[in-house]
Coordinates of C-alpha atoms in Angstrom, one line a residue:
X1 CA 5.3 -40.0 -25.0
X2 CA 4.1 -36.6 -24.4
X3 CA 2.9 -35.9 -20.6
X4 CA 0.5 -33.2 -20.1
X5 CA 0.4 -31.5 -17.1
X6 CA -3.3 -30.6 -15.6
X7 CA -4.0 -26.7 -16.1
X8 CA -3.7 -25.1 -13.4
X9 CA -7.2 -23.2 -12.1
X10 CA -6.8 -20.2 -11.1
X11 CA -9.4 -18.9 -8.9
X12 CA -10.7 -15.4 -8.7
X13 CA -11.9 -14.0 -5.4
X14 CA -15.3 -12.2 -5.6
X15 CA -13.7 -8.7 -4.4
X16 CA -10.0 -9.0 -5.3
X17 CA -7.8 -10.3 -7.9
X18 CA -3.6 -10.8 -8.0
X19 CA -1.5 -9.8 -10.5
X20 CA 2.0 -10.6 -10.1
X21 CA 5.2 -7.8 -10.4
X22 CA 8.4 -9.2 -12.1
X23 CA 10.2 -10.7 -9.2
X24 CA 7.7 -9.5 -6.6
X25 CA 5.3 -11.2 -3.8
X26 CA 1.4 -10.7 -5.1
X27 CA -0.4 -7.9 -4.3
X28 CA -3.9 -7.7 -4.0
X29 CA -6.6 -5.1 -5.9
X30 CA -9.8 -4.6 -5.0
X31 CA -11.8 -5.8 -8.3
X32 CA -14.6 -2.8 -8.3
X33 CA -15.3 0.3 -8.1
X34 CA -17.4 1.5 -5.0
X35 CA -18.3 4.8 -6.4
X36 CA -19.6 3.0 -9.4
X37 CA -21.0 -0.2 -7.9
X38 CA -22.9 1.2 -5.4
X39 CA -24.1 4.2 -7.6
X40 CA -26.3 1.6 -10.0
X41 CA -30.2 1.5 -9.9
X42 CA -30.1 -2.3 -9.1
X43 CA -28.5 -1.4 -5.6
X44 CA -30.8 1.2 -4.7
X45 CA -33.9 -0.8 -4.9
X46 CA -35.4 -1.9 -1.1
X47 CA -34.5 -5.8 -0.9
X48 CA -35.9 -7.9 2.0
X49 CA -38.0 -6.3 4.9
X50 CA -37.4 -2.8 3.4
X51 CA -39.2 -4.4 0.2
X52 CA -42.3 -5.7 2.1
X53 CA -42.5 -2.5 4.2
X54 CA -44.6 -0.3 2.8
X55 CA -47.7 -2.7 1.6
X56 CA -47.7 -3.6 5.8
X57 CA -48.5 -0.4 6.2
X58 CA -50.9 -0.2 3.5
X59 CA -52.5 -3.5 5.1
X60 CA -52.7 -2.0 8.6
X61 CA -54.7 1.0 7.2
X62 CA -57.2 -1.6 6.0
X63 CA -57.2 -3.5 9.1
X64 CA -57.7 0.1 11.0
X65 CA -61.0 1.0 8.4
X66 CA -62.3 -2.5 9.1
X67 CA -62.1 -2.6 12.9
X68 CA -64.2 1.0 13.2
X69 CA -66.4 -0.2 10.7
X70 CA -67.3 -3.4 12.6
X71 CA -67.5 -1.8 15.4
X72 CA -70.0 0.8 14.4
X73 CA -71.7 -1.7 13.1
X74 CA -71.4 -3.8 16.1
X75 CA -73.0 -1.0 18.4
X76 CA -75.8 0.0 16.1
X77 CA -76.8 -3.8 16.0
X78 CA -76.6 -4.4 20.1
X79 CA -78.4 -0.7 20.6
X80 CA -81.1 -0.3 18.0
X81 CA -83.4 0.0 20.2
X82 CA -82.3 3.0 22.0
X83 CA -81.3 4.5 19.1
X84 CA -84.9 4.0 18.0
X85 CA -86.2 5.6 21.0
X86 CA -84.3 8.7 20.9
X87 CA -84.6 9.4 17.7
X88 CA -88.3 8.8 17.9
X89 CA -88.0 11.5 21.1
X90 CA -86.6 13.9 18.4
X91 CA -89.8 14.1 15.9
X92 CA -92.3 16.8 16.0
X93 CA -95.0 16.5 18.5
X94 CA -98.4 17.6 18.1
X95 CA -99.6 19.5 20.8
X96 CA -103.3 19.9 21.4
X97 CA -105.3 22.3 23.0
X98 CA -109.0 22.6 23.5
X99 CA -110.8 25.5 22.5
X100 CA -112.6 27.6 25.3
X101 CA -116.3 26.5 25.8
X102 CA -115.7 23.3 23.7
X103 CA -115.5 19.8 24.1
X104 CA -112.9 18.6 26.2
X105 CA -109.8 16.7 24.7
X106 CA -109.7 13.1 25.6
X107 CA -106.5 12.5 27.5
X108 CA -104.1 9.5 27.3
X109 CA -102.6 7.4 30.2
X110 CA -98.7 8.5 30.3
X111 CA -99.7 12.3 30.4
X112 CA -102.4 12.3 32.5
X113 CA -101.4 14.0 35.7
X114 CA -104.5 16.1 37.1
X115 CA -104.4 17.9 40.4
X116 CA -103.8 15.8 43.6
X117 CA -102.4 17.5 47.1
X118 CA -99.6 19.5 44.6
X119 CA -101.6 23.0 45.3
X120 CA -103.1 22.4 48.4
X121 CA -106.2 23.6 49.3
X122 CA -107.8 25.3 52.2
X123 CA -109.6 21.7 53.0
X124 CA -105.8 20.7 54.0
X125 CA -105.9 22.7 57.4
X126 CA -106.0 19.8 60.0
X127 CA -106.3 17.2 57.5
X128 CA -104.6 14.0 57.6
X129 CA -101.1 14.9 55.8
X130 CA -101.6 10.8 54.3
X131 CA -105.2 10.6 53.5
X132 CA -106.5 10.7 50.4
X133 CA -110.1 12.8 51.1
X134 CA -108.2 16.1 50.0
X135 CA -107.0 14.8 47.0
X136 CA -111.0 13.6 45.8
X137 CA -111.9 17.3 47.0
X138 CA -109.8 18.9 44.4
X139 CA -110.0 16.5 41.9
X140 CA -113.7 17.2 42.2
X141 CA -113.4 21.0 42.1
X142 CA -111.3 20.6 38.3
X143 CA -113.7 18.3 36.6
X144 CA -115.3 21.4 34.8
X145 CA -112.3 22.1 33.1
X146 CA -110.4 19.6 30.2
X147 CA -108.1 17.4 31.2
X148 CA -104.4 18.3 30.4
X149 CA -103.6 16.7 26.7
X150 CA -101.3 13.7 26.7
X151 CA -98.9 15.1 24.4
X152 CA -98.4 18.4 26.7
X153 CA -94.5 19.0 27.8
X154 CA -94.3 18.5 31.7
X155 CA -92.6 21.5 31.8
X156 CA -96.0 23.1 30.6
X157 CA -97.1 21.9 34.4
X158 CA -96.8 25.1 36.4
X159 CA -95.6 24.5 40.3
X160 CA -96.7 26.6 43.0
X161 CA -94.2 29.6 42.9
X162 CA -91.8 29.7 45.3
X163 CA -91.0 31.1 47.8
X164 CA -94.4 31.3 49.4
X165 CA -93.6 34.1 52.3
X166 CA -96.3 32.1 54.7
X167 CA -93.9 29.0 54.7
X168 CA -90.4 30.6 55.5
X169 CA -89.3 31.5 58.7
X170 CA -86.6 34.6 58.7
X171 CA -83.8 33.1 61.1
X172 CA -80.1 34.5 61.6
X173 CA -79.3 30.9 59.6
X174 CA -81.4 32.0 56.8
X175 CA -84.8 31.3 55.4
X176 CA -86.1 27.6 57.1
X177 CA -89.7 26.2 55.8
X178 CA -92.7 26.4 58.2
X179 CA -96.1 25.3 58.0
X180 CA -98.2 28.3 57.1
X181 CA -100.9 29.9 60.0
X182 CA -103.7 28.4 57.5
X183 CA -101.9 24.8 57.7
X184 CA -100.5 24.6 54.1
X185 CA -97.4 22.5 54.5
X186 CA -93.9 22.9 52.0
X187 CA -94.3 19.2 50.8
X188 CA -97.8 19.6 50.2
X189 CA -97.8 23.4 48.0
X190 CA -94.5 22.9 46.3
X191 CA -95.1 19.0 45.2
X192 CA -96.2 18.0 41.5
X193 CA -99.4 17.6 40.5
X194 CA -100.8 13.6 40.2
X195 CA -103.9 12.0 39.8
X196 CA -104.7 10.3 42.7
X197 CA -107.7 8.5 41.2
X198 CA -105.7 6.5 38.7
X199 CA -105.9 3.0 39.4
X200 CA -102.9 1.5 37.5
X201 CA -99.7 0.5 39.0
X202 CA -97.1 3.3 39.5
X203 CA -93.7 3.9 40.1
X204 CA -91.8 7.4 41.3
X205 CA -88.5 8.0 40.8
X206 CA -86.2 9.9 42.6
X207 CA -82.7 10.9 41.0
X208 CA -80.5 12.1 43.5
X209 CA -77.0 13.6 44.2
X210 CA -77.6 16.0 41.2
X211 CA -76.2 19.6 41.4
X212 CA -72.3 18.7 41.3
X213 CA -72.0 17.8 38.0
X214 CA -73.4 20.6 35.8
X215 CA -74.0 18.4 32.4
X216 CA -75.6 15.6 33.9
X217 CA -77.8 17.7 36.3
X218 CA -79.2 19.3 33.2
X219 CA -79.4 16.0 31.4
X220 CA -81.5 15.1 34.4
X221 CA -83.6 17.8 34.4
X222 CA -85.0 17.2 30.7
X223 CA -86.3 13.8 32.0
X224 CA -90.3 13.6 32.5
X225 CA -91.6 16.0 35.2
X226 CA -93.0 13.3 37.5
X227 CA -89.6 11.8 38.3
X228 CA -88.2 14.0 41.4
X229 CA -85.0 15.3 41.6
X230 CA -82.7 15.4 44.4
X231 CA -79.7 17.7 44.7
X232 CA -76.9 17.7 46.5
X233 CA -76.7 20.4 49.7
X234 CA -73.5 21.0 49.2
X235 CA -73.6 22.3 45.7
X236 CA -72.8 25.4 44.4
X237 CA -75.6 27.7 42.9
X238 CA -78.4 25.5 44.6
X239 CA -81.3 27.8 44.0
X240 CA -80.5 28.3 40.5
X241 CA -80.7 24.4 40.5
X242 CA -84.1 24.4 42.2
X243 CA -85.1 26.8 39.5
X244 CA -84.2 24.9 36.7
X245 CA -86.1 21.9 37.8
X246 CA -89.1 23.4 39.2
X247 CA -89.0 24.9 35.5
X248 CA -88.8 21.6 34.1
X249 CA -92.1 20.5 36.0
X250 CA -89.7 18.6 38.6
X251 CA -90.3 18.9 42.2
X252 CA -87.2 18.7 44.4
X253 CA -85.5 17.4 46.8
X254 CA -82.5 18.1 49.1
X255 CA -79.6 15.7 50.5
X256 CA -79.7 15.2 54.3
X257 CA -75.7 13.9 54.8
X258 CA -75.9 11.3 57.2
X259 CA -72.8 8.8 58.8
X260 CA -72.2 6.0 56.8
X261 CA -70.6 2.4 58.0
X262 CA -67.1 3.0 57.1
X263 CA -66.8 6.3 58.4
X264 CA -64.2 8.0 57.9
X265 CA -63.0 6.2 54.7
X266 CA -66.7 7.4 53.3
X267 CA -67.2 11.2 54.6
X268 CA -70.8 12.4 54.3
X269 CA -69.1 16.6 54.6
X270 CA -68.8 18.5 57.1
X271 CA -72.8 19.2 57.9
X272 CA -73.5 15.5 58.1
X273 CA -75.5 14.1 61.2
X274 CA -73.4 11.9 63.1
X275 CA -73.9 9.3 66.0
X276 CA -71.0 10.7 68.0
X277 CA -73.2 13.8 68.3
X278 CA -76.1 14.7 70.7
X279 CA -79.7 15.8 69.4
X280 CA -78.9 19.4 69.6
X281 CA -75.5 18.8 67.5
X282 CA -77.3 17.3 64.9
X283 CA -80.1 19.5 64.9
X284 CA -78.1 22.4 63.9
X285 CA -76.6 20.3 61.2
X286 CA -80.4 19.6 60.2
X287 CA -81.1 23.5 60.2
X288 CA -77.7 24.1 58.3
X289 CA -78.9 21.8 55.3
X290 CA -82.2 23.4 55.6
X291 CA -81.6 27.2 55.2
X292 CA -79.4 26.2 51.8
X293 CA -82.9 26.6 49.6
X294 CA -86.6 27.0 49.5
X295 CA -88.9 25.5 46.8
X296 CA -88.2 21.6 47.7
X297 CA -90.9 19.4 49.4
X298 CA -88.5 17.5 51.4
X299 CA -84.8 15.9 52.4
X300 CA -83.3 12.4 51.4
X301 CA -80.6 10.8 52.6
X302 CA -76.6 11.0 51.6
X303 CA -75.1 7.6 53.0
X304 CA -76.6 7.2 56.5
X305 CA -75.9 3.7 57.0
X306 CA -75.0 4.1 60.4
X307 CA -77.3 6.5 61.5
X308 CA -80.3 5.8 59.9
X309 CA -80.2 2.5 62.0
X310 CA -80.1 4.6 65.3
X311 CA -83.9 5.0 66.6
X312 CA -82.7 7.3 69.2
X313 CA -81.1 10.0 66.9
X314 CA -83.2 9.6 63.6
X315 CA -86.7 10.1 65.6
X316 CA -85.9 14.0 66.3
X317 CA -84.9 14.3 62.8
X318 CA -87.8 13.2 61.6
X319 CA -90.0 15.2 64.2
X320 CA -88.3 18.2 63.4
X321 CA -89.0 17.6 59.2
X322 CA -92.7 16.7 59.9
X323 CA -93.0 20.2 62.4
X324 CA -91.8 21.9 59.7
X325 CA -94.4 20.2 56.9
X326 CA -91.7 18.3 55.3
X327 CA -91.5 14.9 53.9
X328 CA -88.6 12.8 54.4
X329 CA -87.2 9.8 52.1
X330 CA -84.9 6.9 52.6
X331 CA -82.8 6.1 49.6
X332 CA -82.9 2.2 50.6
X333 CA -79.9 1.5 50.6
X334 CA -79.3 0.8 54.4
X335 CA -80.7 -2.3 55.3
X336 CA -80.8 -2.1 59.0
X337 CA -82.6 1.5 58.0
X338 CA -85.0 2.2 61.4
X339 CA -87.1 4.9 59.4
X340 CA -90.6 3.0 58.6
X341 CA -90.7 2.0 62.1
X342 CA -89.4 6.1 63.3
X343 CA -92.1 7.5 60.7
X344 CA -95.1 4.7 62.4
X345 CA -94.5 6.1 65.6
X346 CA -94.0 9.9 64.8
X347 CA -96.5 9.6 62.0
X348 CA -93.9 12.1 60.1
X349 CA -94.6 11.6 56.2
X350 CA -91.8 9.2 54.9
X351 CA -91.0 7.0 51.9
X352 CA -88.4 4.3 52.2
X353 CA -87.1 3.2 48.2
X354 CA -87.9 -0.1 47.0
X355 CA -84.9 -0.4 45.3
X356 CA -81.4 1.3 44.3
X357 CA -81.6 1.3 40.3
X358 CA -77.7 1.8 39.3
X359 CA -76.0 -0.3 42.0
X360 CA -73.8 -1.1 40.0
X361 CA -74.5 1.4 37.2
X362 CA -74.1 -1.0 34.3
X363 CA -76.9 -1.1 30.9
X364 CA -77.6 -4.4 31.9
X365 CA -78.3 -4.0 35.6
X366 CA -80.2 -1.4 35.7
X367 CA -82.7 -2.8 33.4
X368 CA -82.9 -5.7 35.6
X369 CA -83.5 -3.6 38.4
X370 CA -86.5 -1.7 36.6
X371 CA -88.0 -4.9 35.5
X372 CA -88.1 -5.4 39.3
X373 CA -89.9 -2.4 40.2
X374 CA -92.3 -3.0 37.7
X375 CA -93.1 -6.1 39.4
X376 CA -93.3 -4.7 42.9
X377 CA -95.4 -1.8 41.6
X378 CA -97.8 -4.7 40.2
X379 CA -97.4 -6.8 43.4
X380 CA -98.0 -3.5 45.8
X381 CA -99.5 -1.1 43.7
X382 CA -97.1 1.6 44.2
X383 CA -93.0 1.0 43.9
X384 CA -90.0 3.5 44.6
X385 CA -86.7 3.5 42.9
X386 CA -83.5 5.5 43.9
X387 CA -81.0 6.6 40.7
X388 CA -78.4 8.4 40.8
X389 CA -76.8 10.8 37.9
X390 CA -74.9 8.0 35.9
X391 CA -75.1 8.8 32.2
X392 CA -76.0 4.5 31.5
X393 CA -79.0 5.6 34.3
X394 CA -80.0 9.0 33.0
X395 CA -80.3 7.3 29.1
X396 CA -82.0 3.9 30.6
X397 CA -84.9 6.2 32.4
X398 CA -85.1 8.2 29.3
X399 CA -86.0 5.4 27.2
X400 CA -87.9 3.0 29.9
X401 CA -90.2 6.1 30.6
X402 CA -91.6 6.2 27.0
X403 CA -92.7 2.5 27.8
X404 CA -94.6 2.6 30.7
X405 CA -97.9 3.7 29.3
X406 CA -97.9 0.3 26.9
X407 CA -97.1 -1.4 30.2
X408 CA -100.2 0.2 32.0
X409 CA -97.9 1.7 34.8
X410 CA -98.5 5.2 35.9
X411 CA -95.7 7.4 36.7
X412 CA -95.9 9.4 39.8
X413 CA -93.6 12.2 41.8
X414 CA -92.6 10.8 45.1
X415 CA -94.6 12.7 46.9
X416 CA -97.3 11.4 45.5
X417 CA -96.8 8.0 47.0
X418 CA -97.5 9.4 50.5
X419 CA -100.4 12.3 49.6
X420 CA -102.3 9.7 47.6
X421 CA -102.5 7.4 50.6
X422 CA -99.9 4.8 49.5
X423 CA -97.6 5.3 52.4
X424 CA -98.6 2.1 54.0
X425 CA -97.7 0.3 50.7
X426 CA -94.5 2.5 50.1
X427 CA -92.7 1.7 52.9
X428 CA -90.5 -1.0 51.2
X429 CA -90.5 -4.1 49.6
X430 CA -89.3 -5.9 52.5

């Protein structure tokens, strides 16, 4: 019998082999070459995460494309109808005037804004500075010539140039406004044009704090004319500001800084009336803020909480702006504000604002807020709102202006409010 013996396996490592000397232990040999191995086009191609790498950022790209294309998309959907407005701003408008000796042109509701107390006359001289007898008297001496077209730019609405020498007084301080020996008062001569005898609803806006921010000053100076402006005291190159506006067909304002609540965490500057100070302190503060510029028809109020609730500091104020044919007007913001009752008993011509339209200064908010002022303007017949240079407030009164004449609401300046005998009705909604 033949026994066979199982063959023996012999097993090859992956890397290394043996091979056996006569008479010697076995070495091992690596079993490749790595200049050759590693040198093949089958090793050089990307395996794994290096493989999938480039198509992710291929994919990304897409995803990038997508999300600004949704998103355009996305903002053209939730603002078409600004975008409607303002590009329907942009298109050609047709300007029409009427030949001399001819017919006049019939005029529309939003541009109409004959003569009221803007240019006063001499029937102003011991008037009442609220009644609304010297406003019928000039509308009566215009109604020989045509009525302003609709169409016509407010900035085609010339103001009363300023300065008028009769209302400036020279002072060491500089120029302060006076009422003139013939009684022609600042608010009255340098105020826009209105017409007092329209019987719609209206609303004046006031945008304030303007003057510190150079693009959105002039982004507030190409809204409509009848909306007053308010500029800071403080700014730089305040005259050139004044000019600008009163170009635009703007009457103006100027900031009166005033102490607020949280004094000194909110600082009103350096020339702001304060409550630790006696009369004459915050006189010359007064007289500081008004040698700054000529050409306005009046001060309103930077912060004030504080001292616009302080009867016994806010009546010489007042006295002092109505002495000097000034109006004065009360943002609204303070509600403890003692001016309606301070301007009852001086009989100094004030406003107090309805509202505050851009507190906060969101889209949504502020549309809310006008909505409101609509409704008081409808409720009281006359309505004041208070913005302040916000780009989501500037674009919102851009486009809510084009609306009001569909809405039947007249647009007025604010000192319109008080020359067209409104004040009563002005003072506030509450």
């Amino acid at each position: 019998m033949t026994l066979k013996l199982p063959k023996i396996v012999k097993l090859k490592l992956p890397f290394f082999s043996s091979s056996k000397g006569s008479g010697e232990e076995a070495a091992f040999q690596p079993d490749f070459d790595p200049a050759q191995d590693f040198e093949s086009d089958e090793d050089r191609k990307p395996t794994g995460f290096r493989k999938w790498l480039p198509w992710g950022g291929v994919a990304l790209a897409y995803l990038g494309v997508a999300a600004v294309a949704g998103g355009t998309v996305y903002y053209l959907s939730t603002h078409a109808d600004d975008i409607q407005s303002e590009m329907m701003a942009l298109r050609p408008k047709l300007v029409v005037q009427p030949l001399p000796g001819g017919p006049p042109v019939p005029a529309g509701d939003a541009g109409q804004e004959m003569a009221g107390d803007a240019h006063a006359s001499s029937t102003d001289q011991g008037g009442d500075s609220h009644g609304e007898g010297d406003n019928h008297q000039e509308m009566a001496s215009q109604e020989t010539a045509p009525p302003t077209p609709e169409l016509q730019p407010d900035s085609n609405q010339i103001l009363q140039p300023q300065p008028d020498p009769n209302l400036v007084e020279e002072t060491p301080l500089g120029p302060l406004p006076k009422i003139a020996a013939d009684g022609r008062q600042p608010w009255r001569v340098y105020a826009r044009m209105f017409n007092s005898l329209d019987k719609r609803p209206k609303v004046a806006i006031v945008v304030t704090d303007l003057g510190l921010n150079q693009a959105l000053s002039e982004e507030a100076i190409g809204l409509p004319g009848a909306m007053t402006l308010g500029f800071a005291s403080y700014a730089g190159g305040l005259s050139d500001w004044i000019d600008k506006a009163r170009t635009g067909g703007h009457e103006v304002l100027l900031t009166l800084p005033m102490e607020p609540y949280d004094y000194p965490r909110s600082d009103p500057g350096p020339y702001a009336l304060m409550t630790s100070y006696d009369a004459a302190e915050n006189m010359k503060k007064l007289n500081w803020v008004l040698t700054r510029a000529t050409g306005y028809v009046g001060l309103i109020n930077f912060e004030g909480t504080r001292f616009s609730g302080n009867v016994e500091l806010l009546t010489p104020v007042l006295t002092q702006l109505a002495a000097r044919g000034l109006l004065y007007v009360d943002n609204g913001a303070a509600p403890l504000s003692m001016t309606r009752d301070v301007a009852r008993d001086t009989d100094a011509p004030a406003v107090v604002a309805d509202l505050v339209l851009d507190n906060p200064p969101d889209r949504a908010s502020i549309v809310g807020q006008l909505a409101r002022l609509e409704t008081i303007a409808r409720a009281k017949g006359v309505a004041v709102g208070v913005v302040h240079p916000f780009p989501a407030s500037l674009n919102r009164l851009r486009v809510w202006s084009r609306e009001l004449a569909a809405k039947g609401i007249a647009l007025i300046p604010v000192s319109g409010v008080v020359a067209g005998g409104y004040r009563k009705n002005a003072q506030g909604s509450g």
